[in-house]
Amino acid sequence: MDVIEPPALLTDGTVEGAAVEFQARVPPSGQLTVCSGRQSIGLHESMAGRLVTVWADLRSVHVSLDGHVMRTVASRLRPEDLQHLAMRGARSAGPPPAKPALRRRNGIPVLPEGGAVEVERSVTKDGRVTIAGRPHLVGFAWAGRKVTLRLDGHLMHAITDNALIGTWPCPVSTDRLAGIHGARTPSTPLPPPPLPAGSLRAQRKVHATGRIMVGGQRIKLGPRHRGKVVTVVIEDTHLRVLHGDEEIAVRPRRDLTPITRLHVTGAGVNPRSRQASPNDKTSSKS
């Protein structure tokens, strides 16, 4: 490991296991050694000869180039490994440059509370990203951009510039989420989805079974949503279900006939929250 920073030993007051940071040059193989015999990180061979910054603690290792985080992986380092790095010239580090990697239990990544993970991917010139070894179309408009993908086993959301740019059925099952390359813990709420201009919206209260009905179509949301009042965004081919600013489901629209029942009233619904709309009908049909 080619450490460039001059020696700077940790002081006696440093907390055991505190983060360290150092610079290293990527070898021709692209396999960057963080701590010999303990952890290395594979980078693309095109990175050979480049000078990168490594930030490491007991949970995460981040590799940055020119101020941009390229890789985040779970740390396999022990407190004595961090001390060893400090003795070899690593300096005491500041705040982490990116969100932490997933926590591990007995060496196995575990899902955070809420069951969602985030990964960063670069969009190819064909508008695709790769998740768990399989390509997924995000859109040609985002070619060359980096997007954040949030997956919860049911839906996959694409985020860029703090805006939700797309939602699809999740291509990875819940039990495999923690093993996705580069998976980390989400630290911010999901951005609100943009609503199409003039889009029609309907309110529904989730039944005790975790289902709602819109236009004669039953949508299963799950028992954890029962009792909630949700908003259904009615698009040409899809129905999007929101609770507040959170998108909780997307379903193909099976019946394209007009939907007349747009508002729901009853226990738990404040009639004053209803807004007058020329499309608001009193029909009891869905």
mmCIF file of C-alpha atoms in Angstrom:
data_model
loop_
_atom_site.group_PDB
_atom_site.id
_atom_site.type_symbol
_atom_site.label_atom_id
_atom_site.label_comp_id
_atom_site.label_asym_id
_atom_site.label_seq_id
_atom_site.Cartn_x
_atom_site.Cartn_y
_atom_site.Cartn_z
ATOM 1 C CA MET A 1 0.000 0.000 0.000
ATOM 2 C CA ASP A 2 1.573 3.284 -1.110
ATOM 3 C CA VAL A 3 0.726 5.673 1.751
ATOM 4 C CA ILE A 4 1.393 9.259 0.751
ATOM 5 C CA GLU A 5 0.459 11.180 3.890
ATOM 6 C CA PRO A 6 3.281 11.846 6.365
ATOM 7 C CA PRO A 7 3.171 9.992 9.700
ATOM 8 C CA ALA A 8 0.603 11.332 12.159
ATOM 9 C CA LEU A 9 0.061 8.979 15.080
ATOM 10 C CA LEU A 10 -3.256 8.984 16.908
ATOM 11 C CA THR A 11 -3.034 10.689 20.255
ATOM 12 C CA ASP A 12 -3.656 8.832 23.508
ATOM 13 C CA GLY A 13 -7.032 10.544 23.778
ATOM 14 C CA THR A 14 -8.357 9.069 20.552
ATOM 15 C CA VAL A 15 -11.368 6.771 21.017
ATOM 16 C CA GLU A 16 -10.534 3.157 20.186
ATOM 17 C CA GLY A 17 -11.927 2.304 16.769
ATOM 18 C CA ALA A 18 -12.183 5.949 15.655
ATOM 19 C CA ALA A 19 -12.071 6.544 11.903
ATOM 20 C CA VAL A 20 -8.804 7.051 10.055
ATOM 21 C CA GLU A 21 -8.054 8.427 6.618
ATOM 22 C CA PHE A 22 -5.119 8.039 4.262
ATOM 23 C CA GLN A 23 -4.207 8.291 0.608
ATOM 24 C CA ALA A 24 -3.063 5.360 -1.494
ATOM 25 C CA ARG A 25 -2.187 4.714 -5.117
ATOM 26 C CA VAL A 26 -4.219 2.086 -6.955
ATOM 27 C CA PRO A 27 -1.981 -0.815 -8.116
ATOM 28 C CA PRO A 28 -2.060 -2.160 -11.706
ATOM 29 C CA SER A 29 -4.374 -5.004 -10.663
ATOM 30 C CA GLY A 30 -6.974 -2.528 -9.367
ATOM 31 C CA GLN A 31 -7.028 -4.434 -6.048
ATOM 32 C CA LEU A 32 -6.503 -1.772 -3.388
ATOM 33 C CA THR A 33 -5.191 -3.052 -0.053
ATOM 34 C CA VAL A 34 -6.716 -1.284 2.937
ATOM 35 C CA CYS A 35 -5.096 -3.458 5.600
ATOM 36 C CA SER A 36 -2.869 -6.363 4.595
ATOM 37 C CA GLY A 37 -4.438 -9.718 5.374
ATOM 38 C CA ARG A 38 -7.645 -8.079 6.595
ATOM 39 C CA GLN A 39 -9.367 -6.075 3.819
ATOM 40 C CA SER A 40 -8.884 -5.086 0.199
ATOM 41 C CA ILE A 41 -11.230 -3.403 -2.262
ATOM 42 C CA GLY A 42 -11.497 -4.170 -5.959
ATOM 43 C CA LEU A 43 -11.473 -1.149 -8.256
ATOM 44 C CA HIS A 44 -11.569 -1.051 -12.047
ATOM 45 C CA GLU A 45 -8.175 -1.593 -13.680
ATOM 46 C CA SER A 46 -8.550 1.771 -15.414
ATOM 47 C CA MET A 47 -7.994 3.311 -11.968
ATOM 48 C CA ALA A 48 -4.426 1.960 -11.844
ATOM 49 C CA GLY A 49 -1.951 4.653 -10.829
ATOM 50 C CA ARG A 50 -4.629 7.043 -9.538
ATOM 51 C CA LEU A 51 -4.335 8.520 -6.053
ATOM 52 C CA VAL A 52 -7.443 7.830 -3.939
ATOM 53 C CA THR A 53 -8.478 8.714 -0.400
ATOM 54 C CA VAL A 54 -9.512 5.897 1.933
ATOM 55 C CA TRP A 55 -11.775 6.666 4.934
ATOM 56 C CA ALA A 56 -12.231 3.731 7.299
ATOM 57 C CA ASP A 57 -13.816 2.865 10.624
ATOM 58 C CA LEU A 58 -15.261 -0.297 12.173
ATOM 59 C CA ARG A 59 -18.439 -0.113 10.060
ATOM 60 C CA SER A 60 -17.556 1.326 6.646
ATOM 61 C CA VAL A 61 -14.717 1.887 4.219
ATOM 62 C CA HIS A 62 -15.185 4.696 1.671
ATOM 63 C CA VAL A 63 -12.889 5.189 -1.334
ATOM 64 C CA SER A 64 -12.927 8.686 -2.894
ATOM 65 C CA LEU A 65 -11.313 10.205 -5.953
ATOM 66 C CA ASP A 66 -11.075 13.980 -6.317
ATOM 67 C CA GLY A 67 -13.673 14.430 -3.588
ATOM 68 C CA HIS A 68 -16.203 11.979 -5.075
ATOM 69 C CA VAL A 69 -16.979 8.708 -3.279
ATOM 70 C CA MET A 70 -16.450 5.808 -5.678
ATOM 71 C CA ARG A 71 -17.008 2.807 -3.418
ATOM 72 C CA THR A 72 -18.530 2.150 0.002
ATOM 73 C CA VAL A 73 -18.125 -1.321 1.490
ATOM 74 C CA ALA A 74 -18.674 -2.877 4.895
ATOM 75 C CA SER A 75 -15.572 -2.709 7.070
ATOM 76 C CA ARG A 76 -13.854 -5.882 8.223
ATOM 77 C CA LEU A 77 -11.328 -3.929 10.259
ATOM 78 C CA ARG A 78 -10.772 -4.356 13.990
ATOM 79 C CA PRO A 79 -9.706 -1.606 16.434
ATOM 80 C CA GLU A 80 -6.124 -2.877 16.305
ATOM 81 C CA ASP A 81 -6.193 -2.647 12.481
ATOM 82 C CA LEU A 82 -7.149 1.037 12.675
ATOM 83 C CA GLN A 83 -4.358 1.603 15.186
ATOM 84 C CA HIS A 84 -1.950 -0.186 12.848
ATOM 85 C CA LEU A 85 -3.013 2.072 9.971
ATOM 86 C CA ALA A 86 -2.454 5.112 12.177
ATOM 87 C CA MET A 87 1.046 3.901 13.007
ATOM 88 C CA ARG A 88 1.709 3.593 9.268
ATOM 89 C CA GLY A 89 0.720 7.198 8.625
ATOM 90 C CA ALA A 90 -3.078 7.352 8.504
ATOM 91 C CA ARG A 91 -4.513 10.461 10.087
ATOM 92 C CA SER A 92 -7.493 10.809 12.394
ATOM 93 C CA ALA A 93 -10.497 11.269 10.095
ATOM 94 C CA GLY A 94 -13.351 13.736 10.102
ATOM 95 C CA PRO A 95 -17.018 12.927 9.368
ATOM 96 C CA PRO A 96 -17.693 10.089 6.886
ATOM 97 C CA PRO A 97 -17.849 11.253 3.238
ATOM 98 C CA ALA A 98 -20.940 9.123 2.498
ATOM 99 C CA LYS A 99 -23.691 7.136 4.182
ATOM 100 C CA PRO A 100 -22.504 4.095 6.158
ATOM 101 C CA ALA A 101 -22.482 0.538 4.893
ATOM 102 C CA LEU A 102 -24.997 -1.921 6.294
ATOM 103 C CA ARG A 103 -24.393 -3.211 9.798
ATOM 104 C CA ARG A 104 -23.205 -6.803 10.082
ATOM 105 C CA ARG A 105 -24.192 -9.570 12.456
ATOM 106 C CA ASN A 106 -21.784 -12.506 12.652
ATOM 107 C CA GLY A 107 -20.168 -11.176 9.486
ATOM 108 C CA ILE A 108 -23.445 -11.131 7.528
ATOM 109 C CA PRO A 109 -25.018 -7.798 6.366
ATOM 110 C CA VAL A 110 -28.409 -7.170 7.962
ATOM 111 C CA LEU A 111 -31.243 -4.970 6.763
ATOM 112 C CA PRO A 112 -31.838 -1.701 8.632
ATOM 113 C CA GLU A 113 -35.114 -1.082 10.417
ATOM 114 C CA GLY A 114 -37.730 -0.491 7.721
ATOM 115 C CA GLY A 115 -36.178 -3.076 5.407
ATOM 116 C CA ALA A 116 -34.814 -0.734 2.702
ATOM 117 C CA VAL A 117 -31.315 -0.251 1.321
ATOM 118 C CA GLU A 118 -29.736 2.290 -1.006
ATOM 119 C CA VAL A 119 -27.099 1.819 -3.677
ATOM 120 C CA GLU A 120 -25.494 4.192 -6.153
ATOM 121 C CA ARG A 121 -25.185 3.248 -9.783
ATOM 122 C CA SER A 122 -23.987 4.974 -12.950
ATOM 123 C CA VAL A 123 -26.470 4.986 -15.829
ATOM 124 C CA THR A 124 -25.027 3.581 -19.044
ATOM 125 C CA LYS A 125 -25.382 5.198 -22.463
ATOM 126 C CA ASP A 126 -28.288 2.796 -23.015
ATOM 127 C CA GLY A 127 -30.086 4.234 -19.965
ATOM 128 C CA ARG A 128 -29.537 1.136 -17.828
ATOM 129 C CA VAL A 129 -28.164 0.344 -14.375
ATOM 130 C CA THR A 130 -26.992 -3.013 -13.059
ATOM 131 C CA ILE A 131 -28.576 -4.450 -9.901
ATOM 132 C CA ALA A 132 -27.522 -7.858 -8.563
ATOM 133 C CA GLY A 133 -25.875 -8.663 -11.900
ATOM 134 C CA ARG A 134 -28.924 -7.836 -14.020
ATOM 135 C CA PRO A 135 -29.543 -4.696 -16.142
ATOM 136 C CA HIS A 136 -32.549 -2.494 -15.468
ATOM 137 C CA LEU A 137 -33.776 0.340 -17.688
ATOM 138 C CA VAL A 138 -33.906 3.711 -15.905
ATOM 139 C CA GLY A 139 -34.147 5.995 -18.940
ATOM 140 C CA PHE A 140 -31.964 7.446 -21.679
ATOM 141 C CA ALA A 141 -32.397 10.933 -20.202
ATOM 142 C CA TRP A 142 -30.130 9.915 -17.288
ATOM 143 C CA ALA A 143 -27.292 8.393 -19.346
ATOM 144 C CA GLY A 144 -23.922 9.243 -17.836
ATOM 145 C CA ARG A 145 -25.482 10.323 -14.523
ATOM 146 C CA LYS A 146 -25.205 8.709 -11.112
ATOM 147 C CA VAL A 147 -28.497 7.754 -9.511
ATOM 148 C CA THR A 148 -29.397 6.517 -6.048
ATOM 149 C CA LEU A 149 -31.595 3.423 -6.044
ATOM 150 C CA ARG A 150 -33.685 2.633 -2.971
ATOM 151 C CA LEU A 151 -34.994 -0.934 -2.761
ATOM 152 C CA ASP A 152 -37.341 -2.410 -0.172
ATOM 153 C CA GLY A 153 -38.141 -5.797 -1.727
ATOM 154 C CA HIS A 154 -41.424 -4.484 -3.179
ATOM 155 C CA LEU A 155 -40.457 -1.302 -5.033
ATOM 156 C CA MET A 156 -37.274 0.185 -6.460
ATOM 157 C CA HIS A 157 -37.067 4.002 -6.556
ATOM 158 C CA ALA A 158 -34.513 6.003 -8.559
ATOM 159 C CA ILE A 159 -33.411 9.336 -7.093
ATOM 160 C CA THR A 160 -31.169 12.049 -8.479
ATOM 161 C CA ASP A 161 -30.701 15.675 -7.404
ATOM 162 C CA ASN A 162 -32.987 14.867 -4.447
ATOM 163 C CA ALA A 163 -35.892 14.163 -6.807
ATOM 164 C CA LEU A 164 -37.708 10.888 -7.446
ATOM 165 C CA ILE A 165 -37.296 10.100 -11.149
ATOM 166 C CA GLY A 166 -38.861 6.652 -11.353
ATOM 167 C CA THR A 167 -40.378 3.696 -9.519
ATOM 168 C CA TRP A 168 -40.530 0.052 -10.616
ATOM 169 C CA PRO A 169 -41.264 -3.338 -9.064
ATOM 170 C CA CYS A 170 -38.188 -4.313 -7.036
ATOM 171 C CA PRO A 171 -35.959 -6.721 -9.026
ATOM 172 C CA VAL A 172 -34.391 -8.127 -5.830
ATOM 173 C CA SER A 173 -36.247 -10.106 -3.171
ATOM 174 C CA THR A 174 -36.184 -8.900 0.435
ATOM 175 C CA ASP A 175 -33.920 -11.705 1.627
ATOM 176 C CA ARG A 176 -31.235 -10.691 -0.913
ATOM 177 C CA LEU A 177 -31.264 -6.925 -0.351
ATOM 178 C CA ALA A 178 -28.488 -6.868 2.238
ATOM 179 C CA GLY A 179 -26.163 -8.709 -0.133
ATOM 180 C CA ILE A 180 -26.394 -6.175 -2.994
ATOM 181 C CA HIS A 181 -23.007 -4.741 -3.902
ATOM 182 C CA GLY A 182 -22.565 -1.327 -2.277
ATOM 183 C CA ALA A 183 -25.777 -1.505 -0.202
ATOM 184 C CA ARG A 184 -26.010 1.077 2.578
ATOM 185 C CA THR A 185 -28.511 2.378 5.084
ATOM 186 C CA PRO A 186 -30.948 5.076 3.838
ATOM 187 C CA SER A 187 -30.565 8.203 5.956
ATOM 188 C CA THR A 188 -33.137 10.548 4.421
ATOM 189 C CA PRO A 189 -36.859 10.201 3.637
ATOM 190 C CA LEU A 190 -37.843 9.261 0.106
ATOM 191 C CA PRO A 191 -38.383 12.453 -1.935
ATOM 192 C CA PRO A 192 -41.995 13.117 -2.967
ATOM 193 C CA PRO A 193 -42.794 11.926 -6.488
ATOM 194 C CA PRO A 194 -43.639 14.569 -9.064
ATOM 195 C CA LEU A 195 -47.296 14.596 -10.041
ATOM 196 C CA PRO A 196 -48.158 14.920 -13.734
ATOM 197 C CA ALA A 197 -49.817 18.191 -14.640
ATOM 198 C CA GLY A 198 -53.570 17.876 -14.285
ATOM 199 C CA SER A 199 -53.322 14.401 -12.767
ATOM 200 C CA LEU A 200 -56.449 13.017 -11.144
ATOM 201 C CA ARG A 201 -56.223 11.893 -7.526
ATOM 202 C CA ALA A 202 -58.499 9.771 -5.359
ATOM 203 C CA GLN A 203 -58.539 9.173 -1.603
ATOM 204 C CA ARG A 204 -59.020 5.764 -0.052
ATOM 205 C CA LYS A 205 -58.944 4.426 3.500
ATOM 206 C CA VAL A 206 -57.009 1.159 3.749
ATOM 207 C CA HIS A 207 -59.206 -1.714 4.896
ATOM 208 C CA ALA A 208 -58.242 -3.918 7.859
ATOM 209 C CA THR A 209 -57.099 -6.512 5.308
ATOM 210 C CA GLY A 210 -54.545 -4.039 3.955
ATOM 211 C CA ARG A 211 -56.399 -3.510 0.670
ATOM 212 C CA ILE A 212 -58.075 -0.631 -1.160
ATOM 213 C CA MET A 213 -60.318 -0.562 -4.229
ATOM 214 C CA VAL A 214 -60.065 1.960 -7.056
ATOM 215 C CA GLY A 215 -62.165 1.717 -10.200
ATOM 216 C CA GLY A 216 -63.160 -1.832 -9.349
ATOM 217 C CA GLN A 217 -59.506 -2.825 -8.999
ATOM 218 C CA ARG A 218 -58.285 -4.224 -5.690
ATOM 219 C CA ILE A 219 -54.807 -3.115 -4.609
ATOM 220 C CA LYS A 220 -53.003 -4.930 -1.798
ATOM 221 C CA LEU A 221 -50.893 -2.595 0.352
ATOM 222 C CA GLY A 222 -50.315 -4.880 3.348
ATOM 223 C CA PRO A 223 -51.590 -4.949 6.941
ATOM 224 C CA ARG A 224 -49.032 -2.364 8.123
ATOM 225 C CA HIS A 225 -50.963 0.285 6.151
ATOM 226 C CA ARG A 226 -54.433 -0.585 7.489
ATOM 227 C CA GLY A 227 -56.430 2.406 8.680
ATOM 228 C CA LYS A 228 -54.323 4.888 6.718
ATOM 229 C CA VAL A 229 -55.900 7.368 4.324
ATOM 230 C CA VAL A 230 -53.935 7.172 1.082
ATOM 231 C CA THR A 231 -53.951 9.147 -2.147
ATOM 232 C CA VAL A 232 -54.155 7.295 -5.455
ATOM 233 C CA VAL A 233 -52.669 9.172 -8.418
ATOM 234 C CA ILE A 234 -54.629 8.060 -11.485
ATOM 235 C CA GLU A 235 -52.421 8.037 -14.578
ATOM 236 C CA ASP A 236 -53.153 6.782 -18.091
ATOM 237 C CA THR A 237 -51.759 3.295 -17.537
ATOM 238 C CA HIS A 238 -50.816 3.117 -13.843
ATOM 239 C CA LEU A 239 -52.140 3.810 -10.349
ATOM 240 C CA ARG A 240 -49.664 5.269 -7.854
ATOM 241 C CA VAL A 241 -50.498 5.054 -4.149
ATOM 242 C CA LEU A 242 -49.091 7.710 -1.802
ATOM 243 C CA HIS A 243 -49.232 8.112 1.958
ATOM 244 C CA GLY A 244 -48.253 11.694 2.570
ATOM 245 C CA ASP A 245 -45.155 12.223 0.419
ATOM 246 C CA GLU A 246 -44.188 8.524 0.436
ATOM 247 C CA GLU A 247 -44.986 6.364 -2.578
ATOM 248 C CA ILE A 248 -45.965 2.942 -1.247
ATOM 249 C CA ALA A 249 -47.223 1.128 -4.356
ATOM 250 C CA VAL A 250 -47.424 1.295 -8.155
ATOM 251 C CA ARG A 251 -49.877 -0.925 -10.035
ATOM 252 C CA PRO A 252 -50.860 -1.246 -13.718
ATOM 253 C CA ARG A 253 -54.303 0.219 -14.362
ATOM 254 C CA ARG A 254 -56.528 -2.626 -15.568
ATOM 255 C CA ASP A 255 -59.728 -0.678 -16.233
ATOM 256 C CA LEU A 256 -59.428 2.569 -18.199
ATOM 257 C CA THR A 257 -63.047 3.656 -17.691
ATOM 258 C CA PRO A 258 -63.515 6.962 -15.805
ATOM 259 C CA ILE A 259 -63.182 6.795 -12.012
ATOM 260 C CA THR A 260 -65.945 8.782 -10.370
ATOM 261 C CA ARG A 261 -65.428 8.216 -6.657
ATOM 262 C CA LEU A 262 -62.475 10.463 -5.795
ATOM 263 C CA HIS A 263 -62.944 11.143 -2.073
ATOM 264 C CA VAL A 264 -63.599 8.943 0.909
ATOM 265 C CA THR A 265 -65.238 10.096 4.130
ATOM 266 C CA GLY A 266 -65.815 8.376 7.423
ATOM 267 C CA ALA A 267 -63.952 7.557 10.601
ATOM 268 C CA GLY A 268 -60.459 8.987 10.569
ATOM 269 C CA VAL A 269 -61.074 11.350 7.630
ATOM 270 C CA ASN A 270 -61.467 15.056 8.197
ATOM 271 C CA PRO A 271 -64.161 16.402 5.825
ATOM 272 C CA ARG A 272 -62.519 19.841 5.961
ATOM 273 C CA SER A 273 -59.448 18.399 4.267
ATOM 274 C CA ARG A 274 -61.467 17.782 1.126
ATOM 275 C CA GLN A 275 -60.888 20.237 -1.678
ATOM 276 C CA ALA A 276 -63.657 21.124 -4.074
ATOM 277 C CA SER A 277 -63.124 19.615 -7.505
ATOM 278 C CA PRO A 278 -65.266 19.556 -10.622
ATOM 279 C CA ASN A 279 -64.495 15.821 -10.824
ATOM 280 C CA ASP A 280 -65.784 15.103 -7.302
ATOM 281 C CA LYS A 281 -68.861 12.916 -7.673
ATOM 282 C CA THR A 282 -71.158 11.453 -5.084
ATOM 283 C CA SER A 283 -71.447 8.083 -6.787
ATOM 284 C CA SER A 284 -70.876 5.111 -4.482
ATOM 285 C CA LYS A 285 -69.137 3.196 -7.253
ATOM 286 C CA SER A 286 -65.388 2.868 -7.234
#
